[in-house]
Structures are given as C-alpha cells and as structure tokens.
Amino acid sequence: MCFVVAQKSTAQQGETDADGPQIVVMARPKKDGEIMLRWAVTTPLAWRKLNIYGYALTRYTITRNNSTILEPIEKFIGVFKPKPLQEWMPIIEDNDNAAVLAQSIYGEGFEVEGLDQLSTIINLAEEQEQRFTWGLYAADQDFIAAQMAGLAYVDRSAQANEKYVYKVSSLVPESEMIIKEGGVFIGLKDYEPLPKPLDLAVVFLDGKAMLSWNYDIHHQIYNSYYVERSKDSINFTALSDLPLTSLNNGDKTDAKRMFYVDSIANGTTYYYRIKGKTPFSEIGPTSAIISGKGEKNLEYVPHITTKYFLDDTKVILEWEFLKEGNQYIKGFELNSSDKAGGPYKVVVKDIPPEARKIQYDSLQPTNYMTITAVGKHGGNRTSFPALVQPVDSIPPLKPNGFSGTIDSLGVVTLTWNQNKDKDILGYRIFRGNLKNEEYSQITVSPHRGTTFYDSVSVKNLNPKVFYQLIAVDQRFNMSEPSDILEIKKPDYIRPTQPVFKSYHIKDGKVYMEWANSSSDDVIRHKIYRKATENSDWILVHSVGTGQPSISPLQTEILPTAILPTAHWTDKEVEENQKYSYTIVAVDDSNLESDPAPPLTIIVPKTSMPPSVKGLNAYIDRENKSIELYWSAYKHNNVDKLIIYKGIKDKSMTQLAHVLPGIKRLVDKNINPNNTYVYMIRAVYKDGSLSKTAQLDIKY
C-alpha cells in the first residue's frame, strides 16, 4: 500500500490543518490487476463543500517497461461526489456503515443510534464535526460505502508494465475555499500481501483476559481489527460483528498499542488471535495464537521466615501462612532456582496445607527458594525468594589446559578445561603486556564458558601478550592462578637497525665489528657487500644472534673495553679495491630491518710481485770478474731490472739497470778477499717494486 502525503487518519481526524485543508490519497494494487483508490479531505468544512462540488480524479502514466515517459500520458477518469439519496436506499437496510455515511451527508439532524458511548469518547460538540468524523469513519469501514460517497474508485484499466500518478483535486471554486490536491504514485507491480498483525499479548486475570497488540507498526495498512477466540485452538469465532477501531489518534496522543478486555470463565483455557481490516475492506492474515486461562486470586500469601542449616547440603525451612487460608489450598510446593529472577522448578510437591516446615536435602552452593500455596480453584500465590546458601570457604582447583591463539587482526581465542568443582560460578581472565607486571582483569563478571575472545593491538612495541586464569566458585572463593600463558603477536614491526662500530684491514683482510639490532625477536644478521657504486648488493655472510667468539687477532687490535657484540672477517677481497658493506637484521617473522649505514673502505695494496728467480754467478778469476745470470722475468708492465752491489755488512749501491729481457751482467770492478752481496729487483711502469733476490759471493 502506498501513501504520498503523511497525513492524519482519513477517518478519525477532524482538526483543522494549520496550512489549510488538503486532500489525502491512498492506493493499493490487487493481485487480479486492479488498483483501488481512497481519498478524503482533512477538515469538516472542506468535506461539506466537496460533497457539493465534487472531486476530480486524473491519472498520469509516468513509466512504461521500467522506463520514464518523457511526456506523461494524462487520462481524466471523472468527477466524484456522493450518489443521490435515492440510490442509497437499496443498501441502507443491510449496510450499517452505508446508513451512517448517508445520514452524515444527507440527514437533517445527525444522530447515530447505538454509538452514544463512542460519541462520548470522541466528544465532538459541533454537528458538522460529528458528520465529518462519523462519515469518514464509516467510509473507512466499508469500501462500497466509500464509493457511494465519492471517496473511492477502482481502476480496472491499469497495465502491469506501467506506473501511474493518481491526482485527486478539488472542484470547489477557489473564491470559496482553497483545498490542496493530493496524489499517489503506484503500479500493479507494487502489490504486496497483507502482513500479519504483530506482538499480540494476553494477560489473564480473575474472570477476564486483557489483550493488546502493536497498532502503530501497521496503522497505515489496517484501520480496524477483529478479535477471535477459541476453546480448542481450531475453531475460532469473532467476539464482535463490528471490527475494533482505535479512535485515539490525535496529535497529542501516542497510540502505539490497541487494547481489548474479554470476560472469561476461570479455569478454562482460551485461545486468541486477531486479524486486521484495511480501508479497502480487505481482511489480512491472522496473527500468532496466544492462550491461557483465568484464575481466581488466592487472598493468602506464604512467606519464608527461617533457615536452619544441618550441613552444606541440608536445610530446614519454615514459613508463615495464615491458618484461615488452609481451607482454600490443596497444599504447598517448594521451588528452587540458582538465580533470584528464576526460572524456578518445583523440588518438593504435595506438602500438606497444615505444614509450616520442611527439610530439603539437595542444596546447591547457591539456592533461591520460594514456597507456593496451591489454590483449590487455581490462583496460586508464591512467596518472595529467599537466599539459601551454605557456608563454603574451599577455593576451586587451579585451572588447567589454558591455551590460546591470535590471528592477524589481533583477535585472541583463549580456551581451557572445565573445572571439575561442582560449584564453579565462572572464571576471571587477566591480561598483561609484560610477563612480570601486575596483570589487569578483563572480565567484568566471572565468565561462565571455557572459551573467551579478546582483542589486542598488534601494531605496538610489545611482541607478546600474557594471560592468567582464575576459577571462581559460587561463594566467590578464587582458585590459585593458572600458569602464565604467553602468546606471540603477529609481527608487523621491523627490527631496529644494526650499526657498524669499527673495522680494521690487515694482511689483505677486512675485520669488521657491529652492534646487533636491539629487537628481542631478531634471529639473524645478514652482511651484504658491493664493489662499485652501481653494482648490486651481494649477500656475503649470515650469522645467528648468538654471541660469536672473538679471534685472537681482533683481541690484539681492539681494546678490551670495546670488544664487539659481533664480528666477521672478509677474506675474499682484492688489494687496491674499494668496497661497501651493510648489515640487515632479520626477526623470527622474517621481517627485515632497514640496512645499516654503509661502511665504505679501500683495501690498500700491501703485497709485492715475486722476486727474480734463478739468480746465480760465475767467478772468473783469470779475468778478475764475476758474471751474474738469472732466469727471464716474465711479468707484464715491467719497466726494468735494477741490480745492487755491496760488500757484506756495508751499504749497497746501484750497480746497473737493464731491460726486462736481459738475463746476465758482468761485474769487473772487484778486489780479492771480499764477500760481495748482489741484489736484483724488478721495477714496474707504475713505480711499484717486486721482491728482491739476493746472492752472496766470496771472492
């Protein structure tokens, strides 16, 4: 059902609108391809004038096949006003609503027989207002009568693939009164089945049943209701020929529920249901069925006065009940629950009417007990609950099986084994960010299950979260805390950056020392090297976080006070070459730190080319000379060979220099009885020198 204007009810409102009178339109499509229309105006005077001049109904086709028509197709349906009085006569005899509506339009004096009580409720003093109110009320109750009064129409030419705007306008001359037009936008595809009435409730009392249901939720669909009753839940009959209507719809009221009181016989089960009626005289589906029975109230009420505990499972209860009430009851029943609000179950039946004391032997740690006086004719009366709680100072056992998991969003699932203590109330859960800190309780009251869900932040500096569990019994005795549960969070935080502390180059090797990452979860450090600025970093070493042993060489190089936290020696380097090093820390979630600031070094050239091989001499005493000879020196970029000469234990001087290809030299400047020392070395074009070859000759 569709409404274009949110207005007051068409049937029950007679107040003058602050913005002037207005026509209100409602519509409902039917399954068989018809669209029913109803309209009314909001003030009594406008209604009276429209009864004279009439309403104009026009239909505009707005959409076809789900597409909007650029220029809506206009169709004038007709002018509507009340039928002449003679046309009403055939239906007045059998239709009370038509009679009321005809009387409100044409009657000389307006009186509705049998409706004095409703008239008193409405309390309308003016005859014009009475005509307006009861006329529209009757139209809302009977669609045929509404059509007779010019307030309804059925469009049987509507097409399923079209939607329409129906406009109802006033034909009253504007010089007499300006009445705003009304309209509704609807199509056959807007059909919906009528809903069931909701929230039917029945309170059964002594000799009566008070029914109520939600009127507000469907007040734009149903304007009245039928109440039906049954004794067997199958055969229902309406409690009135006329439907019930709420007339309490004024601007200053809040009519969210409707009420009906039915007189019934005590002790008999009755079943009730309701169904709604629309302004189009359609009857909706029935509501859910509610049942119960009335009972005569018992005037006497028991009251528990005394509790004597025999042990932790047995108690003697005493109660008060006036002796005069014994003749009206069958006896008493003892009820028990673990909560004051119930539910209660009967634990002892058939207690004699004269009894005022009973022993109960099945106490739980916490018991709420009531005593019920069972009436002979129904109408039981029950005492207020009394707390019956034996003394218990023994705490529960320490919880076990405590475990937990955490997902990537930080949702923690904790589980544990159920305690075997019979009086367990629940568990308190505690949480901490550090293992040795005082944990905070995260449960407001004892948690009754053995699974608990918590949520923690995974993007902070605490890599773990810690939990403990304490069992609580129904006397609020607390167990020893469980073992601490340690749960590692998902790791989204990269390790801190390692830093180079120092380096040393010796014998063509690079000795380096660094400070490890300070993150607790680091498991490995990786060392990368590159030889040129444009080359890629190459992994050259990987070491775990365990403290490495320190080599004797490093102990000699570095003072004891600054021994490194970690070190490594790169032996795979070349002399006279520039290298850069960096370090990356890796944690147990395989997250890597930022690379350490690069350490850039140059390996100096410390080694010398090999010496000349095969240096030897031939002593020619006859010619007083020494001939030196040696093997060819076959190395690239050699400029020359230099030969040095000296007397043993004295300084040496250059004897000669020869080309690299020369392999002999004759020394004639010699004297007897001397030991001569000869040395030879190669000189390279870049100025570097080879190792020397030495030869001692006694002459």
XYZ file of C-alpha atoms in Angstrom:
699
model
C 0.000 0.000 0.000
C 1.414 3.426 -0.932
C 0.860 6.893 0.579
C 2.068 10.101 -0.952
C 1.229 12.533 1.863
C 1.953 11.688 5.507
C -1.277 12.970 6.993
C -3.737 12.303 9.779
C -6.021 9.278 9.546
C -8.733 9.763 6.942
C -11.438 8.513 9.300
C -10.726 9.771 12.781
C -9.275 13.296 12.429
C -11.361 16.439 12.365
C -8.826 19.092 13.396
C -8.162 21.988 11.011
C -4.770 21.742 9.296
C -2.516 24.716 10.040
C -1.731 25.032 6.297
C -5.325 24.747 5.168
C -7.428 21.769 4.078
C -5.818 19.129 1.890
C -6.933 16.017 0.051
C -5.163 12.829 1.171
C -4.931 9.846 -1.198
C -4.026 6.215 -0.612
C -3.932 3.291 -3.019
C -3.465 -0.462 -3.084
C -2.976 -2.742 -6.107
C -4.782 -6.064 -6.212
C -3.482 -9.393 -7.429
C -6.147 -9.554 -10.155
C -4.867 -6.430 -11.953
C -6.909 -3.660 -10.320
C -5.804 -0.616 -8.352
C -8.065 0.554 -5.519
C -8.038 4.242 -4.585
C -9.320 6.016 -1.452
C -9.222 9.674 -0.597
C -10.578 12.146 1.944
C -10.099 15.753 2.967
C -8.716 16.972 6.284
C -11.348 19.447 7.554
C -15.122 19.225 8.085
C -15.965 22.389 6.103
C -13.886 21.292 3.108
C -15.596 17.881 3.212
C -19.015 19.524 3.168
C -18.147 21.719 0.162
C -16.565 18.819 -1.737
C -19.769 16.805 -1.213
C -21.463 19.558 -3.214
C -18.870 20.338 -5.911
C -17.057 17.007 -6.084
C -13.533 15.649 -6.610
C -11.725 15.363 -9.965
C -9.626 12.218 -10.487
C -6.895 12.256 -13.144
C -4.391 9.519 -13.977
C -0.909 10.195 -15.415
C 1.113 7.334 -16.919
C 4.692 8.001 -15.728
C 6.696 4.860 -16.579
C 6.317 2.019 -19.047
C 8.509 -1.088 -19.145
C 10.685 0.393 -16.371
C 11.457 3.499 -18.473
C 10.234 7.010 -17.732
C 7.886 8.502 -20.353
C 9.202 11.899 -21.406
C 5.718 13.405 -21.513
C 3.322 11.669 -19.054
C 0.079 10.458 -20.615
C -2.880 12.194 -18.979
C -6.248 10.499 -18.603
C -9.188 12.190 -16.909
C -11.104 9.485 -15.041
C -14.048 11.508 -13.812
C -15.764 13.667 -11.204
C -16.723 12.006 -7.903
C -19.341 13.182 -5.444
C -21.916 11.418 -3.224
C -24.588 9.427 -5.029
C -28.146 10.843 -4.857
C -30.043 9.804 -1.759
C -32.439 7.533 -3.686
C -29.500 5.365 -4.851
C -28.509 4.779 -1.201
C -31.869 3.366 -0.186
C -31.395 -0.227 -1.504
C -28.206 -0.804 0.519
C -29.021 1.104 3.710
C -31.214 -1.689 5.082
C -28.350 -4.231 5.046
C -25.316 -1.972 5.457
C -24.998 -0.070 8.736
C -21.888 1.806 7.542
C -23.739 2.984 4.447
C -26.609 4.136 6.661
C -24.225 6.135 8.880
C -22.491 7.662 5.858
C -25.794 8.576 4.146
C -27.059 10.111 7.396
C -23.867 12.170 7.763
C -24.240 13.516 4.208
C -27.979 13.970 3.817
C -29.537 13.737 7.265
C -31.334 16.802 8.658
C -30.182 16.030 12.204
C -27.179 13.843 12.845
C -27.692 11.070 15.405
C -26.148 7.621 15.247
C -28.182 5.064 17.151
C -26.184 2.764 19.389
C -22.980 4.850 19.187
C -23.570 7.136 22.177
C -20.562 5.708 24.036
C -18.192 6.246 21.093
C -19.680 9.709 20.639
C -18.853 10.449 24.261
C -15.275 9.241 23.719
C -14.858 11.487 20.687
C -16.674 14.299 22.483
C -17.380 16.400 19.385
C -19.885 19.136 20.143
C -20.429 20.527 16.696
C -22.857 18.712 14.402
C -20.660 19.480 11.368
C -17.681 17.834 13.027
C -19.824 14.849 14.001
C -20.973 14.413 10.408
C -17.390 14.668 9.151
C -15.947 12.298 11.765
C -18.593 9.591 11.545
C -18.933 9.901 7.803
C -15.266 9.264 7.196
C -15.221 6.591 9.928
C -17.989 4.720 8.089
C -16.151 5.167 4.763
C -13.004 3.651 6.297
C -15.013 0.669 7.488
C -16.754 -0.067 4.155
C -15.176 0.397 0.712
C -18.563 0.088 -1.058
C -19.990 2.862 1.113
C -16.874 4.944 0.365
C -17.525 4.532 -3.377
C -21.138 5.629 -2.874
C -19.859 8.749 -1.083
C -17.484 9.689 -3.911
C -14.428 8.799 -1.836
C -13.193 5.679 -3.656
C -12.552 4.264 -7.101
C -11.283 1.008 -8.630
C -9.106 1.391 -11.740
C -9.577 -1.770 -13.806
C -7.649 -0.484 -16.827
C -4.207 -0.440 -15.195
C -1.436 -2.284 -17.057
C 1.201 -4.450 -15.338
C 4.100 -2.763 -17.176
C 3.100 0.798 -16.205
C 3.163 3.027 -13.133
C 0.823 5.928 -12.540
C 0.304 9.102 -10.589
C -3.288 9.444 -9.489
C -4.195 13.058 -8.672
C -7.355 13.993 -6.801
C -8.160 17.711 -6.940
C -10.951 19.896 -5.581
C -13.750 21.278 -7.776
C -14.697 23.820 -5.114
C -14.240 27.330 -6.558
C -11.131 28.951 -5.151
C -13.195 32.026 -4.328
C -14.995 29.883 -1.743
C -12.105 27.797 -0.416
C -8.625 26.733 -1.486
C -8.136 22.987 -0.985
C -4.790 21.419 -1.795
C -4.838 18.488 -4.167
C -3.424 15.073 -3.236
C -1.895 12.210 -5.155
C -0.233 8.837 -5.101
C 2.390 7.114 -7.310
C 1.783 3.368 -7.752
C 1.668 0.453 -10.182
C 0.391 -3.103 -10.233
C 3.917 -4.388 -9.519
C 3.786 -2.642 -6.139
C 1.401 -5.305 -4.862
C 2.426 -6.874 -1.554
C 0.470 -9.393 0.502
C -1.053 -8.049 3.692
C 1.113 -8.608 6.789
C 0.236 -10.491 9.937
C -0.595 -8.356 12.992
C 2.367 -8.327 15.386
C 3.067 -8.602 19.085
C -0.250 -9.962 20.333
C -0.108 -10.336 24.110
C -2.749 -11.504 26.602
C -2.784 -11.058 30.380
C -5.156 -13.486 32.078
C -6.752 -12.219 35.288
C -9.621 -13.246 37.516
C -12.542 -13.688 35.121
C -11.074 -11.668 32.272
C -8.373 -11.573 29.633
C -6.701 -8.306 28.628
C -5.459 -8.355 25.026
C -3.064 -5.861 23.463
C -1.182 -5.720 20.174
C 1.088 -3.406 18.206
C -1.202 -0.993 16.404
C 1.408 1.594 15.425
C 3.558 -0.612 13.167
C 0.676 -1.311 10.739
C -1.524 1.738 11.328
C -1.126 2.869 7.690
C -2.362 -0.543 6.490
C -5.039 -1.622 8.988
C -7.590 0.796 10.442
C -9.523 -1.801 12.465
C -9.206 -5.350 13.817
C -11.311 -8.414 14.514
C -10.609 -10.316 17.740
C -11.284 -14.071 17.543
C -11.473 -16.603 20.384
C -11.400 -20.389 20.578
C -11.504 -23.084 23.247
C -9.786 -25.763 21.154
C -7.258 -23.649 19.150
C -9.006 -24.796 15.924
C -12.493 -23.331 15.729
C -12.385 -19.542 16.227
C -15.290 -17.099 16.380
C -15.193 -13.302 16.262
C -16.029 -11.586 19.559
C -17.913 -8.818 17.734
C -19.662 -8.363 14.420
C -18.010 -4.974 14.088
C -14.230 -4.584 13.972
C -12.394 -2.722 16.717
C -11.054 0.706 15.777
C -8.632 2.941 17.652
C -10.058 6.459 17.881
C -7.111 7.636 19.979
C -5.100 9.052 17.069
C -4.868 12.718 17.920
C -1.736 14.814 17.604
C -1.282 14.779 21.389
C -1.579 11.035 21.843
C 0.746 8.104 21.290
C -1.450 5.213 20.179
C 1.178 2.509 19.739
C -0.993 -0.357 21.063
C -4.643 -1.338 20.990
C -6.353 -2.989 23.946
C -9.399 -5.208 24.394
C -10.794 -6.824 27.535
C -12.736 -10.095 27.247
C -14.815 -11.682 30.001
C -13.989 -15.371 30.524
C -14.661 -18.238 32.906
C -11.846 -19.132 35.318
C -10.063 -22.461 34.850
C -10.778 -22.781 31.113
C -8.033 -22.390 28.525
C -8.827 -19.807 25.858
C -7.018 -19.171 22.579
C -6.930 -15.725 20.931
C -5.897 -14.346 17.582
C -6.547 -11.126 15.648
C -6.725 -10.062 12.018
C -6.684 -6.607 10.504
C -9.061 -4.838 8.132
C -7.903 -2.228 5.600
C -9.758 0.914 4.386
C -10.325 -1.111 1.192
C -12.374 -3.688 3.180
C -9.636 -6.329 2.796
C -9.098 -8.781 5.671
C -5.475 -9.669 6.389
C -3.971 -12.936 7.686
C -4.377 -13.913 11.314
C -1.776 -13.222 13.963
C 0.027 -15.785 16.079
C -2.219 -17.602 18.597
C -1.894 -16.768 22.313
C -3.505 -18.943 25.022
C -4.056 -19.034 28.755
C -6.730 -19.231 31.399
C -8.131 -17.049 34.140
C -7.775 -17.989 37.792
C -9.417 -16.730 40.945
C -6.900 -14.893 43.108
C -5.908 -16.543 46.366
C -6.035 -13.977 49.161
C -3.391 -15.606 51.371
C 0.345 -15.478 50.599
C 3.092 -17.611 52.245
C 6.354 -16.060 53.497
C 9.635 -17.918 54.266
C 10.816 -16.864 57.747
C 13.627 -19.148 58.970
C 16.510 -21.284 57.606
C 18.365 -23.910 59.716
C 21.391 -25.495 58.019
C 22.089 -29.098 59.013
C 25.185 -29.354 56.759
C 26.278 -27.967 53.391
C 23.522 -29.884 51.527
C 20.611 -29.972 54.046
C 18.382 -27.204 55.381
C 15.139 -26.886 57.337
C 12.866 -24.110 56.009
C 9.974 -22.564 57.940
C 7.289 -20.251 56.553
C 4.233 -18.295 57.635
C 0.737 -18.728 56.194
C -2.496 -17.694 57.889
C -4.388 -20.677 59.253
C -7.619 -19.285 57.798
C -6.246 -19.899 54.320
C -5.772 -23.651 54.776
C -9.314 -24.385 53.590
C -8.650 -22.660 50.224
C -5.493 -24.523 49.243
C -4.548 -28.051 48.207
C -1.145 -27.695 49.851
C 2.286 -26.192 49.238
C 5.141 -26.625 46.759
C 8.811 -25.815 47.367
C 10.614 -24.206 44.423
C 14.309 -23.633 43.743
C 16.496 -21.688 41.299
C 20.128 -20.631 41.096
C 19.062 -17.026 40.317
C 16.659 -14.730 42.136
C 14.811 -13.976 38.897
C 14.336 -17.675 38.087
C 13.331 -19.759 36.320
C 12.186 -21.824 39.310
C 11.468 -25.523 39.323
C 9.363 -27.438 41.822
C 11.623 -29.541 44.061
C 9.054 -30.742 46.628
C 5.357 -31.305 45.836
C 2.228 -32.191 47.805
C 3.203 -30.516 51.082
C 0.079 -30.670 53.344
C -1.910 -27.426 53.889
C -1.202 -27.554 57.643
C 2.609 -27.825 57.204
C 4.800 -24.816 58.024
C 8.213 -26.548 57.979
C 10.134 -28.851 55.607
C 13.629 -30.350 55.291
C 15.380 -30.102 51.915
C 18.428 -32.327 51.328
C 19.748 -31.327 47.872
C 21.200 -27.862 48.338
C 23.494 -26.412 45.699
C 26.177 -23.868 46.628
C 23.651 -21.069 45.906
C 19.867 -21.530 46.126
C 16.926 -19.183 45.834
C 13.880 -20.836 47.383
C 10.177 -19.955 47.233
C 7.100 -21.599 48.721
C 3.865 -21.704 46.671
C 0.375 -22.054 48.105
C -1.593 -24.127 45.547
C -5.225 -22.920 45.389
C -8.043 -25.401 45.128
C -9.548 -23.425 42.286
C -6.389 -22.053 40.743
C -4.852 -18.713 41.610
C -1.646 -19.949 43.244
C 0.335 -17.480 45.409
C 4.111 -17.660 45.789
C 6.373 -16.128 48.421
C 9.264 -13.784 47.713
C 12.566 -15.616 47.015
C 14.831 -16.399 49.980
C 18.568 -16.897 49.519
C 19.636 -20.253 50.973
C 23.423 -20.506 50.864
C 25.528 -22.913 52.936
C 28.933 -21.767 54.190
C 31.806 -22.642 51.795
C 35.396 -21.388 52.113
C 37.171 -24.002 49.982
C 38.517 -22.442 46.753
C 38.253 -24.227 43.388
C 41.140 -26.143 41.880
C 43.736 -24.347 39.784
C 42.531 -24.165 36.138
C 44.455 -26.278 33.642
C 44.688 -26.740 29.890
C 44.958 -22.982 29.394
C 45.937 -22.223 25.785
C 45.349 -19.562 23.182
C 45.840 -18.395 19.617
C 45.911 -14.978 17.954
C 45.040 -14.100 14.360
C 46.374 -11.392 12.075
C 43.737 -8.894 13.267
C 44.685 -9.306 16.928
C 41.667 -11.451 17.918
C 42.779 -13.764 20.722
C 40.941 -17.056 21.330
C 41.506 -18.466 24.818
C 40.405 -21.979 25.811
C 40.798 -24.110 28.937
C 39.480 -27.250 30.566
C 36.289 -27.049 32.597
C 36.954 -27.313 36.346
C 35.589 -30.438 37.965
C 34.386 -28.477 41.024
C 30.587 -28.696 41.197
C 30.095 -25.146 42.468
C 32.028 -23.300 39.768
C 30.500 -19.905 39.017
C 32.909 -18.915 36.272
C 36.395 -17.686 35.510
C 38.209 -14.385 35.744
C 40.688 -13.635 32.954
C 43.691 -11.355 33.459
C 45.983 -9.822 30.836
C 49.412 -8.190 30.855
C 51.808 -6.761 28.307
C 54.909 -7.768 30.285
C 55.420 -11.167 31.854
C 56.383 -9.934 35.312
C 53.993 -6.992 35.620
C 50.724 -6.999 37.606
C 48.016 -8.228 35.234
C 44.688 -6.425 34.713
C 41.322 -8.195 34.898
C 39.486 -8.038 31.551
C 36.246 -9.782 32.611
C 33.632 -7.639 34.373
C 31.982 -10.652 35.976
C 33.007 -14.323 36.103
C 32.953 -15.789 32.587
C 30.870 -18.984 32.531
C 32.236 -20.732 29.427
C 35.597 -22.316 28.661
C 36.269 -20.138 25.618
C 36.923 -16.415 25.701
C 37.654 -13.935 22.929
C 39.878 -10.912 23.459
C 41.242 -8.251 21.128
C 44.706 -6.721 21.350
C 46.682 -4.262 19.258
C 49.218 -5.986 17.038
C 50.964 -2.781 15.976
C 52.790 -1.817 19.153
C 56.189 -2.449 20.658
C 55.087 -5.367 22.855
C 55.720 -8.515 20.813
C 53.816 -10.757 23.233
C 50.709 -10.713 25.395
C 50.325 -12.679 28.646
C 47.218 -14.167 30.280
C 46.275 -15.841 33.554
C 43.066 -17.557 34.576
C 41.408 -17.821 37.992
C 38.390 -20.040 38.737
C 35.623 -18.583 40.946
C 33.026 -20.656 42.791
C 29.523 -19.604 43.739
C 30.787 -18.285 47.098
C 33.281 -16.167 45.161
C 36.205 -18.185 46.502
C 39.054 -17.837 43.999
C 41.463 -20.543 42.896
C 45.217 -20.315 42.522
C 46.084 -18.538 39.240
C 46.783 -20.752 36.246
C 50.211 -20.948 34.707
C 51.039 -17.834 32.688
C 50.002 -18.177 29.057
C 52.401 -16.433 26.699
C 51.111 -15.649 23.199
C 53.285 -14.120 20.495
C 51.540 -11.415 18.496
C 51.617 -11.299 14.707
C 54.755 -9.318 13.878
C 54.308 -6.190 11.767
C 57.154 -4.189 13.346
C 60.525 -4.389 11.634
C 63.638 -4.924 13.760
C 65.781 -1.981 14.767
C 68.748 -1.189 12.594
C 72.196 -2.710 13.375
C 75.174 -0.326 13.278
C 78.853 -0.785 12.330
C 81.152 0.063 15.232
C 84.643 -0.294 13.704
C 86.783 -2.051 11.127
C 90.439 -2.937 10.566
C 92.350 -4.058 7.496
C 95.359 -6.335 7.883
C 97.144 -8.676 5.510
C 94.593 -8.015 2.796
C 91.620 -8.971 5.045
C 88.816 -6.774 6.388
C 87.976 -7.243 10.076
C 84.639 -5.591 10.948
C 82.628 -5.199 14.151
C 78.987 -4.113 14.610
C 76.307 -3.611 17.246
C 73.453 -6.097 16.791
C 69.850 -4.978 16.401
C 68.285 -4.291 19.804
C 64.994 -6.060 18.898
C 64.343 -9.137 21.029
C 62.969 -11.243 18.193
C 65.982 -10.944 15.855
C 67.326 -14.344 14.848
C 69.889 -13.477 12.179
C 72.097 -10.728 10.773
C 72.980 -10.650 7.069
C 76.059 -8.873 5.701
C 75.969 -7.536 2.152
C 78.868 -6.219 0.060
C 79.260 -4.412 -3.248
C 82.451 -3.471 -5.084
C 81.264 -0.450 -7.072
C 78.577 2.175 -6.612
C 76.469 0.856 -9.467
C 76.741 -2.821 -8.649
C 74.160 -4.826 -6.691
C 74.467 -5.767 -3.059
C 75.588 -9.379 -2.659
C 74.984 -11.451 0.464
C 78.423 -12.484 1.680
C 77.742 -13.691 5.221
C 74.840 -14.645 7.523
C 75.197 -15.119 11.248
C 72.752 -16.033 14.048
C 72.154 -13.810 17.054
C 74.241 -15.956 19.412
C 77.364 -14.150 20.718
C 80.285 -15.153 18.420
C 83.738 -15.983 19.694
C 86.377 -13.288 19.249
C 89.509 -14.126 17.315
C 92.954 -13.598 18.928
C 93.799 -11.162 16.148
C 90.841 -8.921 16.990
C 91.674 -9.112 20.669
C 95.074 -7.674 19.800
C 93.596 -4.989 17.571
C 90.715 -3.748 19.801
C 90.945 -2.644 23.447
C 89.259 -4.983 25.906
C 86.772 -2.274 26.924
C 85.214 -2.124 23.443
C 85.096 -5.761 22.441
C 82.403 -6.061 19.704
C 78.984 -7.556 20.162
C 79.503 -9.326 16.824
C 82.281 -9.520 14.245
C 83.285 -11.086 10.943
C 86.348 -11.173 8.721
C 86.047 -10.796 4.952
C 88.921 -12.719 3.376
C 87.599 -12.557 -0.188
C 88.818 -9.065 -1.085
C 91.365 -7.739 -3.525
C 94.083 -5.201 -2.869
C 93.725 -1.655 -4.057
C 89.911 -2.183 -4.365
C 87.039 -0.096 -2.886
C 84.233 -1.973 -1.068
C 80.960 -1.031 0.696
C 79.317 -3.135 3.421
C 75.874 -3.039 5.074
C 74.028 -5.243 7.600
C 70.318 -6.233 7.765
C 68.693 -7.746 10.881
C 66.020 -10.462 10.347
C 63.428 -11.354 13.039
C 61.559 -14.598 13.625
C 58.678 -13.362 11.436
C 61.160 -12.915 8.565
C 60.822 -9.126 8.731
C 63.994 -7.241 7.838
C 65.332 -4.050 9.375
C 66.481 -1.037 7.428
C 70.050 -1.609 6.171
C 72.799 -0.288 8.397
C 74.507 2.902 7.150
C 77.067 1.628 4.610
C 80.696 1.123 5.660
C 82.962 2.044 2.737
C 86.668 1.077 2.739
C 89.609 0.761 0.356
C 91.844 -2.306 0.666
C 95.407 -0.976 0.264
C 97.995 -2.728 -1.886
C 100.406 -4.408 0.588
C 101.783 -7.404 -1.307
C 104.763 -7.195 -3.752
C 105.325 -9.001 -7.045
C 107.589 -12.093 -6.855
C 111.364 -11.750 -6.979
C 113.580 -12.581 -9.934
C 114.249 -16.317 -9.949
C 117.485 -18.245 -10.623
C 119.961 -15.534 -9.527
C 123.456 -17.067 -9.594
C 127.085 -16.173 -10.516
C 130.200 -17.432 -12.305
C 133.564 -16.290 -10.842
C 136.232 -15.705 -13.490
C 139.453 -15.332 -11.518
C 141.610 -15.204 -14.585
C 139.854 -12.130 -15.935
C 139.097 -10.840 -12.446
C 135.302 -10.650 -12.948
C 132.030 -12.019 -11.697
C 129.317 -12.897 -14.205
C 125.750 -12.697 -12.778
C 122.907 -14.526 -14.539
C 119.229 -15.200 -13.790
C 116.007 -16.564 -15.254
C 113.864 -14.441 -17.524
C 111.370 -12.248 -15.591
C 108.123 -12.768 -17.466
C 105.592 -10.326 -15.963
C 103.538 -7.633 -17.605
C 104.184 -3.935 -17.239
C 107.821 -4.400 -16.076
C 109.952 -1.338 -16.920
C 113.430 -2.522 -15.940
C 115.561 -4.653 -13.650
C 117.864 -2.949 -11.117
C 120.980 -4.708 -9.797
C 122.506 -3.578 -6.488
C 126.033 -4.374 -5.203
C 127.737 -4.075 -1.888
C 130.291 -5.592 0.433
C 128.767 -7.663 3.187
C 127.814 -5.693 6.259
C 128.207 -2.470 4.347
C 125.881 -0.282 2.394
C 124.807 -1.188 -1.097
C 124.691 0.909 -4.241
C 123.080 0.518 -7.611
C 125.333 -1.409 -9.935
C 123.303 -1.237 -13.103
C 119.823 -1.363 -14.569
C 118.909 -3.415 -17.567
C 115.899 -4.100 -19.721
C 113.488 -6.808 -18.606
C 114.669 -9.182 -21.306
C 118.356 -9.121 -20.193
C 119.405 -12.229 -18.234
C 123.146 -11.625 -17.455
C 125.583 -8.984 -16.237
C 129.462 -8.984 -15.822
C 130.984 -7.120 -12.894
C 134.737 -6.400 -13.410
C 135.123 -3.987 -10.557
C 136.147 -6.452 -7.896
C 139.005 -6.960 -5.482
C 140.188 -10.123 -3.823
C 139.399 -11.174 -0.305
C 135.910 -9.590 -0.253
C 132.452 -11.043 0.136
C 130.177 -9.287 -2.347
C 126.417 -9.055 -1.946
C 124.272 -8.712 -5.092
C 120.531 -7.973 -5.144
C 118.150 -7.704 -8.109
C 114.548 -6.448 -8.273
C 112.031 -5.553 -10.954
C 110.633 -2.050 -11.360
C 107.120 -1.758 -12.861
C 105.918 1.029 -15.063
C 103.635 2.322 -12.277
C 106.657 2.612 -9.980
C 105.917 -0.441 -7.880
C 108.754 -2.822 -6.995
C 108.976 -6.564 -6.828
C 110.572 -8.506 -4.042
C 114.397 -8.657 -4.119
C 116.573 -11.649 -4.911
C 119.965 -11.729 -3.086
C 123.221 -13.554 -3.757
C 126.417 -13.555 -1.595
C 129.768 -14.309 -3.365
C 133.156 -14.692 -1.656
C 135.970 -13.609 -3.985
